[in-house]
Coordinates of C-alpha atoms and ligand atoms in Angstrom, one line a residue:
M1 CA 24.3 3.5 -111.7
K2 CA 25.5 0.5 -113.6
F3 CA 23.3 -1.4 -116.2
L4 CA 23.9 -5.1 -117.3
Q5 CA 26.3 -4.3 -120.1
D6 CA 28.5 -2.6 -117.5
I7 CA 29.1 -5.8 -115.4
K8 CA 30.9 -8.9 -116.0
V9 CA 28.8 -12.1 -114.3
K10 CA 30.5 -15.0 -115.6
G11 CA 31.2 -17.5 -113.0
K12 CA 29.8 -15.0 -110.2
A13 CA 26.8 -15.7 -108.0
V14 CA 24.4 -13.0 -109.1
F15 CA 21.5 -12.0 -106.3
L16 CA 18.9 -10.9 -109.0
R17 CA 15.8 -9.2 -107.2
V18 CA 12.6 -9.3 -109.8
D19 CA 8.8 -9.0 -109.1
F20 CA 7.2 -12.0 -109.7
N21 CA 4.2 -11.0 -107.7
V22 CA 1.8 -12.7 -110.0
P23 CA -2.0 -13.2 -109.1
L24 CA -2.6 -16.7 -108.3
D25 CA -5.9 -18.7 -108.6
E26 CA -7.4 -20.8 -106.2
N27 CA -5.7 -23.9 -107.7
L28 CA -2.4 -21.8 -107.4
K29 CA -2.4 -21.6 -110.9
I30 CA -0.9 -18.4 -112.3
R31 CA -3.5 -16.1 -113.7
D32 CA -1.5 -13.4 -115.6
E33 CA 2.3 -13.7 -116.2
T34 CA 3.0 -10.4 -117.4
R35 CA 5.3 -9.8 -114.7
I36 CA 7.4 -12.8 -115.3
Q37 CA 7.6 -12.2 -119.0
A38 CA 9.0 -8.5 -117.9
S39 CA 11.9 -9.7 -116.2
L40 CA 12.7 -12.7 -118.8
P41 CA 15.3 -10.4 -120.9
T42 CA 17.1 -9.8 -117.8
I43 CA 17.2 -13.5 -116.5
K44 CA 18.1 -14.7 -120.0
Y45 CA 20.9 -12.1 -120.1
L46 CA 22.4 -13.1 -117.0
L47 CA 22.1 -17.0 -117.7
E48 CA 23.5 -16.5 -121.2
N49 CA 26.7 -14.7 -119.9
G50 CA 27.5 -17.4 -117.2
A51 CA 26.0 -16.1 -114.1
R52 CA 25.0 -18.5 -111.4
L53 CA 21.8 -16.9 -110.8
V54 CA 20.0 -16.3 -107.7
V55 CA 16.6 -14.9 -108.0
T56 CA 14.2 -13.5 -105.2
S57 CA 10.7 -12.0 -105.2
H58 CA 8.0 -11.5 -103.0
L59 CA 4.5 -12.5 -103.9
G60 CA 1.2 -11.2 -102.1
R61 CA 1.5 -10.0 -98.4
P62 CA 2.2 -13.1 -96.1
K63 CA 3.1 -10.9 -93.3
G64 CA 6.2 -12.4 -92.4
Q65 CA 5.1 -16.1 -92.2
F66 CA 5.4 -19.3 -94.3
N67 CA 2.1 -19.5 -96.3
P68 CA 2.0 -22.3 -98.6
K69 CA -0.6 -20.3 -100.7
M70 CA 1.9 -17.6 -101.3
S71 CA 5.0 -20.1 -102.3
L72 CA 6.7 -19.2 -105.5
K73 CA 6.7 -22.8 -106.5
P74 CA 4.1 -22.1 -109.3
V75 CA 6.4 -19.4 -110.7
A76 CA 9.4 -21.9 -110.5
E77 CA 7.5 -24.2 -112.7
R78 CA 6.3 -21.7 -115.2
L79 CA 10.2 -20.8 -115.4
R80 CA 11.0 -24.4 -116.2
E81 CA 8.5 -24.3 -119.2
L82 CA 9.9 -21.0 -120.3
L83 CA 13.6 -21.7 -120.0
T84 CA 13.7 -25.3 -121.4
E85 CA 17.6 -25.4 -121.5
T86 CA 18.0 -24.0 -117.9
T87 CA 18.2 -26.2 -114.5
V88 CA 15.6 -24.2 -112.6
I89 CA 16.0 -25.2 -108.5
M90 CA 13.2 -24.1 -106.2
A91 CA 14.9 -23.5 -102.7
P92 CA 12.9 -24.6 -99.7
D93 CA 13.5 -21.3 -97.9
V94 CA 14.6 -17.8 -98.5
I95 CA 17.9 -18.2 -96.3
G96 CA 19.6 -20.5 -93.9
P97 CA 22.3 -23.6 -94.3
E98 CA 20.2 -25.3 -96.8
V99 CA 19.9 -22.4 -99.2
D100 CA 23.4 -21.4 -98.5
Q101 CA 24.5 -24.9 -99.7
L102 CA 22.3 -24.8 -103.0
K103 CA 24.0 -21.3 -103.9
A104 CA 27.3 -22.6 -103.5
N105 CA 26.3 -25.9 -105.7
L106 CA 25.1 -23.5 -108.4
K107 CA 26.7 -23.9 -111.7
E108 CA 27.2 -21.4 -114.5
G109 CA 23.8 -20.9 -116.2
E110 CA 21.6 -22.5 -113.2
L111 CA 18.9 -20.6 -111.7
L112 CA 17.9 -20.8 -107.9
L113 CA 14.7 -19.3 -107.2
L114 CA 14.3 -18.6 -103.6
E115 CA 11.1 -18.8 -101.7
N116 CA 8.9 -15.9 -101.0
V117 CA 11.2 -13.2 -99.4
R118 CA 8.3 -11.8 -97.4
F119 CA 7.9 -15.0 -95.6
Y120 CA 10.3 -13.4 -93.2
K121 CA 9.1 -9.9 -91.5
E122 CA 12.9 -8.9 -91.4
E123 CA 12.3 -8.1 -95.3
T124 CA 9.9 -5.4 -94.7
D125 CA 11.9 -3.9 -91.8
N126 CA 14.9 -3.8 -94.0
D127 CA 16.9 -5.6 -91.4
P128 CA 20.7 -5.8 -91.7
G129 CA 21.1 -9.3 -90.3
F130 CA 18.6 -10.6 -92.8
S131 CA 20.0 -8.5 -95.4
E132 CA 23.7 -10.1 -94.7
K133 CA 22.1 -13.6 -95.2
L134 CA 20.4 -12.7 -98.3
A135 CA 23.4 -11.7 -99.7
E136 CA 25.5 -14.6 -98.3
G137 CA 27.6 -16.3 -101.3
C138 CA 26.7 -13.6 -103.8
Q139 CA 29.1 -11.2 -105.6
V140 CA 26.7 -9.3 -107.8
F141 CA 23.3 -7.5 -106.9
V142 CA 21.0 -6.8 -109.9
N143 CA 17.8 -5.2 -109.2
D144 CA 15.0 -5.6 -111.9
A145 CA 11.9 -5.2 -109.5
F146 CA 11.1 -1.4 -110.6
G147 CA 7.6 -1.9 -108.9
S148 CA 9.4 -2.4 -105.8
C149 CA 12.0 0.4 -105.9
H150 CA 9.9 2.7 -103.7
R151 CA 10.1 0.0 -100.9
A152 CA 13.1 0.3 -98.7
H153 CA 13.2 -3.7 -98.0
A154 CA 16.0 -5.9 -97.5
S155 CA 16.0 -7.6 -100.5
V156 CA 15.6 -4.1 -102.8
V157 CA 17.8 -1.8 -100.4
G158 CA 19.4 -3.6 -97.4
V159 CA 21.2 -6.3 -99.3
A160 CA 23.4 -3.7 -101.4
A161 CA 25.3 -2.7 -98.5
Y162 CA 26.8 -6.5 -98.6
I163 CA 27.4 -7.1 -102.3
P164 CA 30.2 -5.3 -103.9
E165 CA 29.0 -5.1 -107.5
K166 CA 25.5 -3.9 -108.5
A167 CA 23.6 -2.9 -111.3
A168 CA 20.2 -2.4 -112.8
G169 CA 18.3 -4.9 -114.9
F170 CA 16.8 -4.2 -118.1
L171 CA 13.2 -3.5 -116.8
L172 CA 14.7 -1.1 -114.2
Q173 CA 17.0 0.5 -116.8
K174 CA 13.7 1.2 -119.1
E175 CA 11.7 2.5 -116.4
V176 CA 14.3 4.8 -115.5
E177 CA 15.2 6.2 -118.7
H178 CA 11.4 6.7 -119.6
L179 CA 10.5 8.2 -116.4
S180 CA 13.7 10.5 -116.1
R181 CA 12.6 11.9 -119.4
I182 CA 9.4 13.2 -118.0
T183 CA 10.9 14.1 -114.5
H184 CA 14.2 15.8 -115.3
N185 CA 13.8 17.7 -118.6
P186 CA 10.3 17.4 -119.8
E187 CA 9.6 18.8 -123.4
K188 CA 6.9 21.6 -122.9
P189 CA 4.1 21.9 -123.1
Y190 CA 3.7 19.2 -120.4
V191 CA 0.5 17.9 -119.4
A192 CA -0.5 15.9 -116.5
I193 CA -3.7 14.0 -116.4
L194 CA -4.7 13.0 -112.7
G195 CA -7.7 10.8 -111.5
G196 CA -8.5 8.3 -109.3
A197 CA -10.2 7.7 -106.0
K198 CA -8.2 9.9 -103.6
I199 CA -5.7 12.9 -103.4
E200 CA -4.4 11.2 -100.4
D201 CA -2.2 8.7 -101.9
K202 CA -1.1 11.4 -104.6
I203 CA -0.2 14.6 -102.5
P204 CA 3.7 14.2 -103.2
V205 CA 3.1 13.8 -106.9
L206 CA 0.6 16.8 -107.3
E207 CA 3.0 18.8 -105.5
S208 CA 5.9 17.9 -107.6
L209 CA 4.0 18.5 -110.6
V210 CA 2.7 22.0 -109.5
N211 CA 6.4 22.8 -110.2
K212 CA 6.9 21.1 -113.3
A213 CA 4.0 20.6 -115.5
D214 CA 2.3 23.6 -117.7
V215 CA -1.1 22.1 -117.3
M216 CA -2.8 19.5 -115.0
L217 CA -5.9 18.0 -115.9
I218 CA -7.9 16.6 -112.9
G219 CA -10.8 13.9 -112.9
G220 CA -12.0 11.1 -111.1
A221 CA -13.4 11.2 -107.5
M222 CA -10.4 13.4 -106.6
A223 CA -11.6 16.3 -108.4
Y224 CA -14.4 16.6 -105.9
T225 CA -12.1 17.4 -103.0
F226 CA -10.6 20.1 -105.0
I227 CA -14.1 21.4 -106.3
K228 CA -15.7 21.6 -102.7
A229 CA -12.3 23.2 -101.3
Q230 CA -13.4 26.1 -103.9
G231 CA -16.8 26.4 -102.0
R232 CA -18.9 24.4 -104.5
G233 CA -21.8 22.1 -103.7
V234 CA -20.7 18.5 -104.8
G235 CA -23.9 16.6 -104.0
K236 CA -22.9 12.8 -102.9
S237 CA -19.7 12.8 -104.7
L238 CA -16.6 11.6 -102.8
V239 CA -14.8 14.1 -100.9
E240 CA -11.9 13.8 -98.6
E241 CA -13.1 16.4 -95.9
D242 CA -9.7 16.3 -94.1
K243 CA -7.8 17.1 -97.5
L244 CA -9.7 20.1 -98.2
E245 CA -7.1 22.4 -96.9
I246 CA -4.1 20.6 -98.8
A247 CA -6.3 20.8 -101.8
A248 CA -6.6 24.7 -101.4
S249 CA -3.1 25.1 -101.0
I250 CA -2.3 23.1 -104.2
M251 CA -4.6 25.2 -106.3
K252 CA -3.2 28.2 -104.9
K253 CA 0.3 27.1 -105.7
A254 CA -0.4 26.4 -109.2
E255 CA -2.0 29.8 -109.5
E256 CA 1.3 31.4 -108.1
K257 CA 3.3 29.4 -110.5
G258 CA 1.2 30.1 -113.6
V259 CA 0.4 26.5 -114.0
K260 CA -3.3 26.0 -115.5
F261 CA -5.1 23.5 -113.1
I262 CA -8.3 22.4 -114.7
L263 CA -11.1 20.8 -112.8
P264 CA -14.0 19.0 -114.8
L265 CA -16.4 21.6 -116.6
D266 CA -19.4 19.0 -116.6
H267 CA -20.2 15.9 -114.7
V268 CA -21.7 12.6 -115.2
L269 CA -24.1 12.0 -112.4
T270 CA -25.7 8.9 -110.9
S271 CA -27.8 8.0 -107.6
T272 CA -25.6 5.1 -107.1
I273 CA -22.7 3.4 -108.6
D274 CA -24.8 0.2 -108.3
S275 CA -27.6 1.3 -110.5
Q276 CA -25.4 1.8 -113.1
E277 CA -27.5 4.3 -114.8
I278 CA -26.8 8.2 -115.7
A279 CA -29.2 10.3 -113.9
L280 CA -28.1 13.7 -115.0
V281 CA -25.0 15.3 -116.9
A282 CA -24.6 18.6 -115.2
D283 CA -22.5 21.8 -116.1
S284 CA -23.5 24.1 -113.3
Y285 CA -22.8 24.1 -109.4
P286 CA -24.2 23.1 -107.1
L287 CA -24.7 19.6 -108.2
P288 CA -27.9 17.9 -106.9
E289 CA -27.8 17.0 -103.2
T290 CA -28.8 13.2 -104.0
L291 CA -26.5 12.7 -106.9
M292 CA -22.8 11.7 -107.1
A293 CA -20.6 12.4 -109.8
V294 CA -19.0 9.4 -111.7
D295 CA -17.4 10.7 -114.8
I296 CA -16.3 13.4 -116.7
G297 CA -18.9 15.1 -119.2
P298 CA -18.6 15.6 -122.9
K299 CA -17.5 19.4 -122.4
T300 CA -14.8 18.2 -120.3
I301 CA -13.8 15.6 -122.8
A302 CA -13.4 18.3 -125.3
E303 CA -11.4 20.5 -123.2
Y304 CA -8.9 18.2 -122.2
E305 CA -8.8 16.9 -125.6
K306 CA -7.5 20.4 -126.6
Y307 CA -4.6 20.5 -124.1
I308 CA -3.6 17.1 -124.8
K309 CA -3.2 17.8 -128.6
S310 CA -1.1 20.5 -127.9
A311 CA 1.2 18.6 -125.5
R312 CA 4.9 17.4 -126.1
T313 CA 4.9 15.1 -122.9
I314 CA 1.8 13.5 -121.2
F315 CA 1.8 11.9 -117.9
W316 CA -1.4 10.1 -116.7
N317 CA -2.0 8.2 -113.4
G318 CA -5.6 7.4 -112.4
P319 CA -8.9 6.7 -114.5
L320 CA -11.3 9.8 -114.6
G321 CA -14.5 8.0 -113.7
V322 CA -15.5 4.8 -112.2
F323 CA -14.6 3.1 -115.7
E324 CA -15.5 -0.6 -114.1
V325 CA -18.8 0.4 -115.2
K326 CA -19.5 0.7 -118.7
A327 CA -22.1 3.6 -118.4
F328 CA -19.3 5.5 -116.4
S329 CA -16.4 4.7 -118.4
K330 CA -16.4 7.1 -121.5
G331 CA -14.4 9.8 -120.0
T332 CA -11.4 7.6 -119.2
V333 CA -11.7 5.6 -122.4
E334 CA -12.2 9.0 -124.6
I335 CA -9.0 10.3 -123.0
A336 CA -7.0 7.2 -123.4
R337 CA -7.6 7.2 -127.0
V338 CA -6.8 11.2 -127.3
V339 CA -3.6 10.4 -125.3
A340 CA -2.8 7.6 -127.9
D341 CA -3.4 9.7 -130.8
S342 CA -1.1 12.3 -129.6
A343 CA 2.6 13.0 -130.9
A344 CA 3.5 13.7 -127.4
F345 CA 5.9 11.3 -125.4
S346 CA 3.2 9.8 -123.1
V347 CA 3.9 7.8 -120.0
V348 CA 1.0 6.1 -118.1
G349 CA 1.4 4.6 -114.6
G350 CA -0.7 2.8 -112.2
G351 CA -2.7 -0.4 -112.5
D352 CA -6.2 1.2 -113.1
S353 CA -4.7 3.5 -115.9
I354 CA -3.2 0.9 -117.5
A355 CA -6.5 -1.4 -117.5
A356 CA -8.3 1.8 -119.0
I357 CA -5.7 1.9 -121.7
H358 CA -6.1 -1.7 -122.5
Q359 CA -9.9 -1.5 -122.4
A360 CA -9.4 1.5 -125.0
G361 CA -7.4 -1.1 -127.1
V362 CA -4.5 1.6 -127.3
A363 CA -1.7 0.3 -125.4
D364 CA 0.7 0.0 -128.4
R365 CA 0.4 3.7 -128.9
I366 CA 1.4 5.1 -125.5
S367 CA 5.4 5.9 -125.4
H368 CA 5.7 4.2 -122.0
I369 CA 3.5 2.1 -119.5
S370 CA 5.2 1.9 -116.3
T371 CA 4.9 -1.4 -114.7
G372 CA 5.0 0.0 -111.1
G373 CA 2.1 2.1 -110.1
G374 CA 3.1 3.3 -106.9
A375 CA 6.8 3.3 -107.8
S376 CA 6.1 5.5 -110.9
L377 CA 4.3 7.9 -108.8
E378 CA 7.0 8.3 -106.1
Y379 CA 9.6 8.5 -109.0
I380 CA 7.9 11.4 -110.3
A381 CA 7.4 13.0 -106.7
Y382 CA 10.9 12.6 -105.7
G383 CA 13.0 12.1 -108.8
T384 CA 14.7 8.9 -107.7
L385 CA 13.7 5.8 -105.4
P386 CA 15.1 4.2 -102.5
G387 CA 16.1 1.0 -104.8
I388 CA 17.4 3.1 -107.4
E389 CA 19.8 5.0 -104.9
A390 CA 20.7 1.8 -103.2
L391 CA 22.4 0.7 -106.8
K392 CA 24.7 3.9 -106.7
Ligands
AMP1 P1 -6.7 5.0 -107.6 O1 -6.4 3.8 -107.2 O2 -6.6 6.2 -106.8 O3 -6.2 5.4 -109.2 O4 -8.4 5.0 -108.0 C1 -9.0 4.1 -108.9 C2 -10.4 4.1 -108.5 O5 -11.0 5.2 -108.4 C3 -11.2 3.3 -109.4 O6 -11.6 2.0 -108.9 C4 -12.4 4.2 -110.2 O7 -13.5 3.4 -110.2 C5 -12.4 5.2 -108.7 N1 -12.9 6.6 -109.3 C6 -12.6 7.1 -110.2 N2 -13.6 8.2 -110.5 C7 -14.5 8.1 -109.3 C8 -15.8 8.9 -109.1 N3 -16.0 10.0 -109.5 N4 -16.2 8.4 -107.8 C9 -16.0 7.4 -107.2 N5 -14.7 6.2 -107.6 C10 -14.0 6.7 -108.8

């Protein structure tokens, strides 16, 4: 795969895929511009090197229809403020004769922002005809949208077939460098911490980590499907009944491979999440019928800390409890601090885990915070992504 330093862009029309999927408020003002900032180095580099820059992104889920509430116009306005020396043109559409003309008229160092690429359902269908129209007039394809690389969509994958030269932008390059370090040759001991609501979304990553990690520390609601699969009573805790079998088979594989698969030793219990009150901290089974587990308890925190302290590589995805409620956030916040204090190479991925890292105030002491939740999980599970393969 090529990177920006490997390609010449002067005078060429560059089709750049970014992730400008920013949250907008009811007045269509950008609430958080982290994603715009994340791709600015790539945009600036391409403009400074004389590219005629065509930028594309999705925003929200317009489901293949034009929707003014999901227009990228607010992003174009913000780009004009951030790139004061650049002409930023907002295209009225994604494809078509008018857009083609705007592309053809672009001068070196100018930026044309296309409309929300998901206004066309052909985008998510990865339609070849649509991909060809997106690529119209462009000689170089640069992908900097790591958070979309697990999707085989037209602007991520399809377009690559119609543009001869391809490269990864700086953001994608950084993600691949960091994630491949924990995927392809992790320094041992490798400790994976997995939490969150459901096993369902994380089966491939769990199955992959059973083959790579030395220790798997489990928390969140997910733990209770595993605990129930061991035949223990978990009270009202969330359980995915249809995943008990796969949970048992993952634990069996871990045992065969000699991977330490560790479940919580004690549990913070409540009668309802809404009560925001701890009813009991229990360290034996069965958990009371009327209570549900919402956080890991102090014994679990101490036990997990021991493993995290001895790690050389750490991957963390998913909160270890209902961290949005202060009374149930202690486990997640404490573990965030322990991960930050460790000397290991640490990677955190996923929106909720990132929020927890910020809540604990330790973001600057994590080696790499991945910008794509779903994409980072898939990368770790499969060692690559459709959007990365398309650049090769
Ligand atoms: P995920 O998107 O799978 O990472 O799940 C994140 C969500 O899991 C957060 O909203 C947490 O509140 C929720 N969660 C974590 N632990 C529990 C638990 N023990 N019971 C219910 N929900 C939980």
